[in-house]
XYZ file of C-alpha atoms in Angstrom:
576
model
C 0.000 0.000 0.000
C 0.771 3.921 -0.273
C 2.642 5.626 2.991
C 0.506 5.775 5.922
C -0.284 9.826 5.397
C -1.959 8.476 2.082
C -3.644 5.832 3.729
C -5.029 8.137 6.522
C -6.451 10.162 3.401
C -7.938 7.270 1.658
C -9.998 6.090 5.034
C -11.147 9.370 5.349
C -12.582 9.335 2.272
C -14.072 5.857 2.623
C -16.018 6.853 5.540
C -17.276 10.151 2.812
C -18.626 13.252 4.897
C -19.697 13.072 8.531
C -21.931 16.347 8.198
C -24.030 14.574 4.933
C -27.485 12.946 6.275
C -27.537 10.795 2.778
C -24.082 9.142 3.898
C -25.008 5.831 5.341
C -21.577 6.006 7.175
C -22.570 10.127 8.334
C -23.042 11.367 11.764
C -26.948 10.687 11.247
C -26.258 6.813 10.917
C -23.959 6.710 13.878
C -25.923 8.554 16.321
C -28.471 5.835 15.549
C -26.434 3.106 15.864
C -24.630 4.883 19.081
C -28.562 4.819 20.825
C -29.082 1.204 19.842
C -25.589 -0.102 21.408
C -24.696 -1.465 18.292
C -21.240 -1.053 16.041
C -22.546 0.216 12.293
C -21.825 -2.909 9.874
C -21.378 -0.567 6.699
C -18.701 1.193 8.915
C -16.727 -2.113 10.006
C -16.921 -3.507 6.445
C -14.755 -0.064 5.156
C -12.401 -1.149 7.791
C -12.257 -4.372 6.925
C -11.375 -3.643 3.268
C -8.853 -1.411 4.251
C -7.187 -4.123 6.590
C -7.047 -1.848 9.817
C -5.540 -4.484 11.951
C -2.069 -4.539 9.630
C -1.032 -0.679 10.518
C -1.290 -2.661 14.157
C 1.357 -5.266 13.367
C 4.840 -4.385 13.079
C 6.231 -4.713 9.499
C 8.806 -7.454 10.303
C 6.155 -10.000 11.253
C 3.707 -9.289 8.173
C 2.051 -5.763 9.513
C 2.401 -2.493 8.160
C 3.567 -0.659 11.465
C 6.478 1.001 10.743
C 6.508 4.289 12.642
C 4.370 5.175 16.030
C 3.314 8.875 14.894
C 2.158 7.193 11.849
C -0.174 4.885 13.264
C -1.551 7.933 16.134
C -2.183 9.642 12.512
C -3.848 7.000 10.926
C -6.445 6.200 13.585
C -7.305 9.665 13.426
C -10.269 9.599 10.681
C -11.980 6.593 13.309
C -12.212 8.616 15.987
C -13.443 11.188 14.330
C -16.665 9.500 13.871
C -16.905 6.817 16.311
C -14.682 5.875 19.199
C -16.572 2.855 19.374
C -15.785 1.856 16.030
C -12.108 2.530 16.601
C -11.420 0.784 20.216
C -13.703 -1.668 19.589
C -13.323 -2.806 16.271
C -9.038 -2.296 16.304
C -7.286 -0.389 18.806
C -8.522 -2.658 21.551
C -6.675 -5.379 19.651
C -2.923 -2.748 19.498
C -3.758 -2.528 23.966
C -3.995 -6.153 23.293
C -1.347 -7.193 21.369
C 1.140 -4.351 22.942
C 3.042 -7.225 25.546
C 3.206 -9.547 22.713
C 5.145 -7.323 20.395
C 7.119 -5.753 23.471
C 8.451 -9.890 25.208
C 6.678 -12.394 23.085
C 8.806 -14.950 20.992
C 9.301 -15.055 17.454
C 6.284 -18.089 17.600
C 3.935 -15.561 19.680
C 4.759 -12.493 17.947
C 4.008 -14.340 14.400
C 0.835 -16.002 16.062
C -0.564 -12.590 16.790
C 0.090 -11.449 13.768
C -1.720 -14.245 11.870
C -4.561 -13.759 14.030
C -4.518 -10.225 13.047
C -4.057 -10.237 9.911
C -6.540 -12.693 8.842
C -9.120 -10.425 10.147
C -9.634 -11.696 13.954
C -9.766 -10.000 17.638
C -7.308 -10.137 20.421
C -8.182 -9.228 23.839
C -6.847 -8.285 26.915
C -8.189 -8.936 30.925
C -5.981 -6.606 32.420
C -6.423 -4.411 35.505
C -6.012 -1.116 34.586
C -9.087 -0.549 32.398
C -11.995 -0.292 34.976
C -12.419 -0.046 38.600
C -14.298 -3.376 37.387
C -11.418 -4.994 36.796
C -9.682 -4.887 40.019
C -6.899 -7.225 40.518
C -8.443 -8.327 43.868
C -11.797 -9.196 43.589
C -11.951 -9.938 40.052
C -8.836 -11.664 38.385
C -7.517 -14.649 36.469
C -5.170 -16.967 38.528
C -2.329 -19.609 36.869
C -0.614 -22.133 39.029
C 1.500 -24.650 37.792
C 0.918 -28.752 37.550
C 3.043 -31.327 37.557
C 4.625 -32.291 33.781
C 4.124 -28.772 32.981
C 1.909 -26.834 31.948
C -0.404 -24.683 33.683
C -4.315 -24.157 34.979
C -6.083 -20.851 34.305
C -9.107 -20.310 36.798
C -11.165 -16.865 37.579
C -13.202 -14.672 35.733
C -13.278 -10.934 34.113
C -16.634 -8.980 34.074
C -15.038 -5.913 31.415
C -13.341 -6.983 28.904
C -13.538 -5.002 25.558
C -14.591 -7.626 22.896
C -14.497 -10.729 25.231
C -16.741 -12.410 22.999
C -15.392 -11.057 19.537
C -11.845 -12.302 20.066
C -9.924 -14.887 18.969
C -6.707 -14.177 20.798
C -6.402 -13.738 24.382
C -3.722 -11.750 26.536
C -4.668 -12.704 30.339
C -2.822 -10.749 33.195
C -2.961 -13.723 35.480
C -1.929 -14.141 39.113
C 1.497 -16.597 39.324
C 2.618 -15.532 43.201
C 1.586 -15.051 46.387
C 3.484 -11.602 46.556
C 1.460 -8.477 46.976
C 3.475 -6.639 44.439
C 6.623 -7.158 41.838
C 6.477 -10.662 40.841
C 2.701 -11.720 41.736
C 1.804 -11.697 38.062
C 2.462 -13.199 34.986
C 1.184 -12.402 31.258
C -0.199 -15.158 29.101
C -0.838 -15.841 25.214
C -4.119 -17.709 24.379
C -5.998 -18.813 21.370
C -9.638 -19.368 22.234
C -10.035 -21.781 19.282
C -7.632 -24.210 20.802
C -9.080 -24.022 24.551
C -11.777 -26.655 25.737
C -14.389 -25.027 25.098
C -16.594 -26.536 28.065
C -13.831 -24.048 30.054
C -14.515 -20.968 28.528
C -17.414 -18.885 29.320
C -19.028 -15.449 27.775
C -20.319 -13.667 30.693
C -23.157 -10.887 30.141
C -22.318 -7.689 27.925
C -22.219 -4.377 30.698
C -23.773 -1.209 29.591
C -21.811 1.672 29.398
C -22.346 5.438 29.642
C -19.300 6.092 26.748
C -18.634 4.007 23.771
C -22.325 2.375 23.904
C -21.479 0.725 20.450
C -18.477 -1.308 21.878
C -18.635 -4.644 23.528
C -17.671 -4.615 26.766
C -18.433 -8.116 28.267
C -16.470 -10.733 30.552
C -14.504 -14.534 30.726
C -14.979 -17.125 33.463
C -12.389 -19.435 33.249
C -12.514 -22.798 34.628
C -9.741 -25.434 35.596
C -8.519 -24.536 32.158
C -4.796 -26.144 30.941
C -2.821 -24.039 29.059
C 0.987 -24.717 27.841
C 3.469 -23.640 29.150
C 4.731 -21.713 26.106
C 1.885 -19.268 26.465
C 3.627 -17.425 28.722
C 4.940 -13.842 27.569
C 8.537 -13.271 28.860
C 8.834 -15.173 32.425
C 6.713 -16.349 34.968
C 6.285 -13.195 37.564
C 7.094 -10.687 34.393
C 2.995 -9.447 34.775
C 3.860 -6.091 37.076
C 6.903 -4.562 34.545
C 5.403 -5.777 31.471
C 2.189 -4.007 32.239
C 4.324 -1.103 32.345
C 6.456 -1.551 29.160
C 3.420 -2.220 27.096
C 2.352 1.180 28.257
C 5.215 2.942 26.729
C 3.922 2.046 23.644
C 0.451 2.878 23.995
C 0.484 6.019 26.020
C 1.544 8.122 23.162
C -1.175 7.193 21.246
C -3.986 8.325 24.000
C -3.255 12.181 22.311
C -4.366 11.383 18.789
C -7.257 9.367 20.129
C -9.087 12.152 22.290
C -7.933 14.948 19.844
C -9.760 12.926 17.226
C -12.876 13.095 19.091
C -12.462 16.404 20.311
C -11.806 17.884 16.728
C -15.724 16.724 15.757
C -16.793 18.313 19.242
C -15.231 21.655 18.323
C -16.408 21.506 14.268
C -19.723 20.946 15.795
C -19.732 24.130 17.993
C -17.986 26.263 15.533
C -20.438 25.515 12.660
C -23.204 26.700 15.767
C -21.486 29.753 16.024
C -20.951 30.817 12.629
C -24.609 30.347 11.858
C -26.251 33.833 10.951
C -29.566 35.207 12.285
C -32.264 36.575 11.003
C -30.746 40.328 12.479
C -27.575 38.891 10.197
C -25.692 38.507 13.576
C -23.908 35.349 14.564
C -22.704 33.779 18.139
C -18.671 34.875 16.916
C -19.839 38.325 17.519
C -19.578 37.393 21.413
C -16.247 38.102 22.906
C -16.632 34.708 25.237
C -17.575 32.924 22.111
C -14.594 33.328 20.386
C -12.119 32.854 23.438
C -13.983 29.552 23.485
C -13.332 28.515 19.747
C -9.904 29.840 20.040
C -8.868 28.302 23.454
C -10.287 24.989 21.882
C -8.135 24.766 19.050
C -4.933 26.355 20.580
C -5.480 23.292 23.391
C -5.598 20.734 20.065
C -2.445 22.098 18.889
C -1.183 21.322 22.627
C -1.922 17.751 22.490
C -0.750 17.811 18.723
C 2.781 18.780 19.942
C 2.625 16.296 22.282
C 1.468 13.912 20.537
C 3.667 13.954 18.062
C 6.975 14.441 20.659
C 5.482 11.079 22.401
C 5.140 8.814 19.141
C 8.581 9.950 17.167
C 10.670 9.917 20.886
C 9.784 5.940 20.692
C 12.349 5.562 18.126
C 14.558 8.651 18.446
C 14.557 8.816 22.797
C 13.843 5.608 23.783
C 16.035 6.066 27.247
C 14.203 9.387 28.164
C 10.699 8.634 26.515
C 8.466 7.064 29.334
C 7.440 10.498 31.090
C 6.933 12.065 27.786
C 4.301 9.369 27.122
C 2.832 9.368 30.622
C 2.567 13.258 30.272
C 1.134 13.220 26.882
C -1.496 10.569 28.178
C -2.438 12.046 30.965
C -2.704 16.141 29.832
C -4.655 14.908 26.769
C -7.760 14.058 28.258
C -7.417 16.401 30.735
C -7.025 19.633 28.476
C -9.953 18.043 26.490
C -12.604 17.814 29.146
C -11.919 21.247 30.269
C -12.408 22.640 26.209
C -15.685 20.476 25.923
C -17.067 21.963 29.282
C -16.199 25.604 27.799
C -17.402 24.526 24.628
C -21.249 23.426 26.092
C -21.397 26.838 27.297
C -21.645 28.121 23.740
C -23.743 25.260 22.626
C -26.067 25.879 25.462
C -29.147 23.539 25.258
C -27.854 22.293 21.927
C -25.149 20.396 23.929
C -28.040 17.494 24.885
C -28.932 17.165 21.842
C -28.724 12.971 20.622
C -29.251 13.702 17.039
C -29.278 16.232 14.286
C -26.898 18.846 13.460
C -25.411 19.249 17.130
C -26.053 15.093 18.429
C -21.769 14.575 17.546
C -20.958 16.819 20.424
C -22.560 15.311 23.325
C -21.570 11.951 21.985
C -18.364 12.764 21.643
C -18.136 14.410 24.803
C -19.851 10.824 26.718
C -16.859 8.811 24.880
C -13.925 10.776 25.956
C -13.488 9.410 29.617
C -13.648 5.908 28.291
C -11.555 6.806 25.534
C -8.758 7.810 27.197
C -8.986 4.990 29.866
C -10.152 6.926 32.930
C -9.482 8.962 35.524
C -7.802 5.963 37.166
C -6.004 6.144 33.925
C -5.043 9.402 34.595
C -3.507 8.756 38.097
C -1.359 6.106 36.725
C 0.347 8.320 34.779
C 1.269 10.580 37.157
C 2.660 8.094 39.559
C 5.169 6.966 36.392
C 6.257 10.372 36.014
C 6.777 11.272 39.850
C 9.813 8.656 40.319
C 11.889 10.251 37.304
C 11.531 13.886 38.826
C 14.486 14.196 41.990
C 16.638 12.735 39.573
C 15.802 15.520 36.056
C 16.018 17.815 39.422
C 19.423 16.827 39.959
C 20.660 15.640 36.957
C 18.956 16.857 33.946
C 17.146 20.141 33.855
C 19.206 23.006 32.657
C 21.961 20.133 31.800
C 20.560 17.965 29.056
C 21.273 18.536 26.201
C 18.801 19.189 23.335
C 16.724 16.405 21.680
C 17.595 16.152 18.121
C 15.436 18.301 15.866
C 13.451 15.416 14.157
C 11.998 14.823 17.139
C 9.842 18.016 16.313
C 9.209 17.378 12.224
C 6.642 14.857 11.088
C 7.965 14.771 7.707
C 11.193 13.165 8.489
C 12.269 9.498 8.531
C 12.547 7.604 11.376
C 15.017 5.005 12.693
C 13.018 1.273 13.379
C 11.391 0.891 16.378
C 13.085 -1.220 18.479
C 11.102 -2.712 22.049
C 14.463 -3.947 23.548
C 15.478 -0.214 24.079
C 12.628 1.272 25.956
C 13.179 1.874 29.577
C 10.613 2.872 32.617
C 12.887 5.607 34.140
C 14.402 8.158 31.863
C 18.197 8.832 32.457
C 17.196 12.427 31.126
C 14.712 14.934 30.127
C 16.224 16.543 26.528
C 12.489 18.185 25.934
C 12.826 20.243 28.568
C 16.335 21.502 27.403
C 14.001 22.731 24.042
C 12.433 25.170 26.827
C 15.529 26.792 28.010
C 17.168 26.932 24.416
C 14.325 28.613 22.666
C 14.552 30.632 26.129
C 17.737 31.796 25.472
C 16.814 32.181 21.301
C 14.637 34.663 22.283
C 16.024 36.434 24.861
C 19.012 37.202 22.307
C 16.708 38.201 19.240
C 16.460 41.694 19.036
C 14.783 44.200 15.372
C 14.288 43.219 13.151
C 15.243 39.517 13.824
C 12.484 39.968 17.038
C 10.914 36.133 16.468
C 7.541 36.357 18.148
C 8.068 39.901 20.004
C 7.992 40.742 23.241
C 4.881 38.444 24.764
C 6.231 35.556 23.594
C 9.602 36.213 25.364
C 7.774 37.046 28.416
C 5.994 33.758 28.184
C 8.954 31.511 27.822
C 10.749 33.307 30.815
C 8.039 32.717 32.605
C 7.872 28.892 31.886
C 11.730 28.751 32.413
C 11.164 30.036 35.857
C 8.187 27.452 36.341
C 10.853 24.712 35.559
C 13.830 26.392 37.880
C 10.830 26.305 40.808
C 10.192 22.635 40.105
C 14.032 21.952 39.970
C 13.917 23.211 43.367
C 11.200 21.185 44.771
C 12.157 18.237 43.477
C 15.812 18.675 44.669
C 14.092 18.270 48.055
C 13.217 15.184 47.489
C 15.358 12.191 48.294
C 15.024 9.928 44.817
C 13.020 6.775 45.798
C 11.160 8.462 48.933
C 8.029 7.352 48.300
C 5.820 8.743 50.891
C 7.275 12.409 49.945
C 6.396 11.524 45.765
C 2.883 9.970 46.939
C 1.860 13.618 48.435
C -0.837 16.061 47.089
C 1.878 18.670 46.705
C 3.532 16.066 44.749
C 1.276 15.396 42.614
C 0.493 18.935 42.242
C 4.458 19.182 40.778
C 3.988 16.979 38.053
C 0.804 18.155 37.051
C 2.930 21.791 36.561
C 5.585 19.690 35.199
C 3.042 18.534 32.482
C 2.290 21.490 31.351
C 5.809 22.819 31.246
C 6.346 20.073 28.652
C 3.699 20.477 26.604
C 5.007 24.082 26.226
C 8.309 22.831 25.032
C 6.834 20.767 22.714
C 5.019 23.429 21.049
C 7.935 25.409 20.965
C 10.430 22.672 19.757
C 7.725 22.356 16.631
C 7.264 26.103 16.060
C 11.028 26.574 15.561
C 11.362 23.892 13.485
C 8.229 25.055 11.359
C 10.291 28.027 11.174
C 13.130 26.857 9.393
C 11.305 24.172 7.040
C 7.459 25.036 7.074
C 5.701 21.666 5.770
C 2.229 20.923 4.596
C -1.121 22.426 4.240
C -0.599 24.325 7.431
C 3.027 25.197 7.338
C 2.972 28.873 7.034
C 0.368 29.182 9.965
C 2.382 26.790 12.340
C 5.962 28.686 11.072
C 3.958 32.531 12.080
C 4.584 32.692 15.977
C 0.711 33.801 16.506
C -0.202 30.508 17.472
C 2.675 29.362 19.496
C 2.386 33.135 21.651
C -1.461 32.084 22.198
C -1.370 28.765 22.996
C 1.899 29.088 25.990
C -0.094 32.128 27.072
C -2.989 29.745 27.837
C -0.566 27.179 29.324
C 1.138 30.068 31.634
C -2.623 31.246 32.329
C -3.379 27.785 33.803
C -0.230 27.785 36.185
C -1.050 30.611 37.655
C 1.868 32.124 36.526
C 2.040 36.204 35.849
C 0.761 37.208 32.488
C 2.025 39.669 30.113
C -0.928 41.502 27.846
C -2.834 39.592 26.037
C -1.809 38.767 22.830
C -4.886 39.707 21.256
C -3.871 40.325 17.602
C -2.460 36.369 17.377
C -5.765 35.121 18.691
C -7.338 36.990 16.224
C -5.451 35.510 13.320
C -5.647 32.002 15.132
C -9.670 32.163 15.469
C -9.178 33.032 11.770
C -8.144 29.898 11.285
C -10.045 27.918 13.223
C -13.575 29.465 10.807
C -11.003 28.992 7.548
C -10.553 25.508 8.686
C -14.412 24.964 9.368
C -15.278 26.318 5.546
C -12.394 24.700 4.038
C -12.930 21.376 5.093
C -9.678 20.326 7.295
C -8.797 18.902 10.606
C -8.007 20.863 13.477
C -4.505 19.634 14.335
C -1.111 20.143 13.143
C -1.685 18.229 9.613
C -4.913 20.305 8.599
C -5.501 17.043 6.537
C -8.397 17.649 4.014
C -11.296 15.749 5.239
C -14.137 14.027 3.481
């Protein structure tokens, strides 16, 4: 097939136009299907014919994943329409698949792949998916029997897909240890399990994602080999946590895709005229809306795209960039949509018609992007790395290399074995205090950005010099100091400070080679200024004036993009 930026296009233009109530894959037919519970058949089918479970398969065992920011890219024009459609029908099976590709075998890895790739499910019982899924009172256990070999027993009540799937990746409990080595990961294929062992339970209901199936396993005095098992026995705990690296930096593409339909919907509200030829834009809080809304998917852009590409460029200093992307995304997201209802007012409740996308959208998000518990996890995988950036790394590192910012260059392969849980550095933040320093030096006519933007940066320098001093107080490993509020509170900050780096790491690199259909607006420093002064303005951190004129030209954008047809993200793909 064509590169995956051609093969993004060509899905979006299977699916045709969301807005078009003749399109039998529109926003009309899956509202409908959303109320019923039910995944749309004519949309599966255009995902079967385009083979979405290959871009989930690495290229060396048959796939056609190649590059992570490729794949966050292609899922995009699925989530756009139904989140449903893309967890349930194949991102479910990536979450899935994730520990097989990170410690499975050459005979596991190509297993998964055939399942894959001839058009089947895998699924995962795991426990960080639902409060339903707690390791304690609802879990798989494995011991071992004599000859070799070993029994699965217990049951799952969510499982995305239990029924669907084929393949089976079952976080089961090996130990009697509370913690570490209590767990072990194992490979299944239903169609070669006793089947009198193996039971569906009942489908739940669920308040997001009504179209996917989330159902459950009971497993009974069930022998499995002993080559099922993914790495060792005991593996379960740090597995769980490698797999993550590679699906964290995904989360970002997944809510922004959702989150782009939510804001096209309110923006085509607002730029309806009345009868007294006035429309909503003509409201100052209107427009603040529309523009904080895209500035915060430009956010999760940069981050996004800094998560995916430091897979194969960072792999020793990735894991909080991923953790950070995963866990702002949502967040920044659920704030916009709450702004955004205000403008839709009583159009926000709407379940069909013009306006029905929004509050469906805005129902899918939390189970999109896994949860608040989710959302705590990711903190708590950032929070060990910080004493030692404090000490070590910030206003030390050196730079990351400048690919990490261009989503038009190659990539080196992806490769598992180099991906680490604690980073031995933090380059991303060393973007911050170099385009600090950039700035600071410019001077007429050479001023890049003027004097806001240099306010703003010295501003989120400052931020990261206070957070190097709080986390110098902290002895590396103290846990009880890391598992505070005020902790917590830090790497929230220290979220934020990233995501400004990352905006300003792809600004300056826009700068010097502006690329694609929105390459002169992301190379113009209007949208860079406005989005770190709305990153600034949620730290609490002293403002300079507000940069007015650049929000001007970037809600300017946001109604040019609306007319014109193209996504609200760093691409501005065309859309159907």
């Amino acid at each position: 097939m064509t590169g995956a930026p051609e093969r993004a296009a060509a899905l979006e233009l299977a699916f045709g136009p969301l807005d078009d109530p003749d399109n039998p894959l529109g926003a009309a037919a899956l509202l409908a299907a959303d109320a019923a519970g039910e995944m749309l058949p004519q949309a599966e089918r255009v995902l079967d014919d385009f083979g979405l479970n290959a871009e989930f398969v690495p290229a060396d065992v048959g796939g056609r994943l190649e590059r992570m920011d490729h794949l966050g890219r292609l899922l995009r024009p699925v989530f756009r329409r139904d989140a449903s459609l893309g967890f349930g029908y194949g991102l479910n099976c990536f979450f899935a698949a994730a520990p097989v590709w990170t410690a499975g075998d050459d005979e596991q890895r190509r297993h998964a792949a055939r399942l894959l790739l001839t058009g089947r499910r895998i699924a995962v019982a795991r426990h960080e998916v639902a409060h339903g899924n707690d390791f304690v009172r609802d879990e798989f256990t494995a011991r071992p029997v004599p000859g070799g070999g070993l029994v699965l027993d217990g049951s799952k009540s969510a499982i995305a897909n239990a029924s669907r799937a084929t393949g089976l990746v079952v976080f089961a409990r090996t130990g009697t240890a509370a913690r570490g080595r209590s767990h072990s990961v194992l490979l299944l294929d239903r169609d070669e399990l006793p089947a009198d062992r193996v039971t569906d339970l009942a489908r739940r209901t669920t308040t997001g994602m009504r179209s996917a199936e989330f159902g459950g396993l009971a497993i009974t005095d069930c022998p499995v080999p002993a080559d099922a098992v993914l790495g060792e026995i005991g593996d379960g705990y740090e597995l769980s946590l490698r797999s993550s690296l590679l699906i964290r930096g995904l989360i970002p593409s997944i809510v922004l895709a959702g989150a782009d339909t939510a804001l096209r919907t309110v923006v085509r509200f607002a730029v309806r005229r009345r009868d007294d030829g006035r429309s909503s834009l003509d409201v100052r809080h209107v427009r603040d809306v529309l523009t904080g809304g895209f500035l915060d998917l430009l956010v999760i852009d940069c981050l996004a795209l800094v998560a995916t590409r430091a897979l194969h460029l960072l792999p020793g200093q990735m894991s909080a960039y991923a953790a950070a992307a995963a866990y702002l995304a949502p967040k920044l997201v659920a704030e916009s949509m709450d702004e955004m209802s205000s403008v839709l007012g009583e159009e926000t409740f709407a379940q069909d018609g013009a306006y029905g996308m929004f509050q469906k959208q805005r129902r899918d998000l939390p189970v999109t992007s896994l949860g608040h518990a989710g959302s705590a996890g990711r903190q708590v995988s950032i929070l060990p790395q910080l004493p030692y950036f404090a000490r070590h790394a910030w206003f030390a590192d050196p730079e990351p290399p400048p690919s990490l910012f261009r989503h038009d260059e190659a990539l080196p392969p992806l490769d598992l074995s180099q991906l680490v849980l604690l980073g031995d550095g933090d380059p991303l933040a060393a973007t911050l205090v170099a385009c600090t320093d950039h700035l600071e030096a410019a001077r007429p006519p050479y001023d890049e950005g003027g004097p806001v933007l240099r306010f703003l940066v010295r501003v989120l320098t400052g931020e990261l010099a206070d957070l190097q001093k709080a986390f110098e107080d902290i002895a590396e490993g103290d846990r009880e100091a890391l598992s505070s509020p005020r902790s917590f509170g830090l790497a929230d900050r220290y979220t934020l400070v990233l995501a400004a780096a990352a905006c300003l790491g792809v600004w300056r690199e826009e700068r010097r080679a502006p690329t694609g259909p929105s390459g002169a607006f992301l190379a113009a420093p209007a949208w860079v200024t406005a989005a770190l002064y709305r990153l600034v303005e949620r730290l609490g951190l002293p403002l300079p004036d507000r940069p007015e004129g650049q929000e001007r030209l970037v809600l300017d954008e946001v109604v040019a993009r609306l007319h014109n047809r193209r996504s609200y993200d760093l691409y501005a793909s065309r859309l159907a």
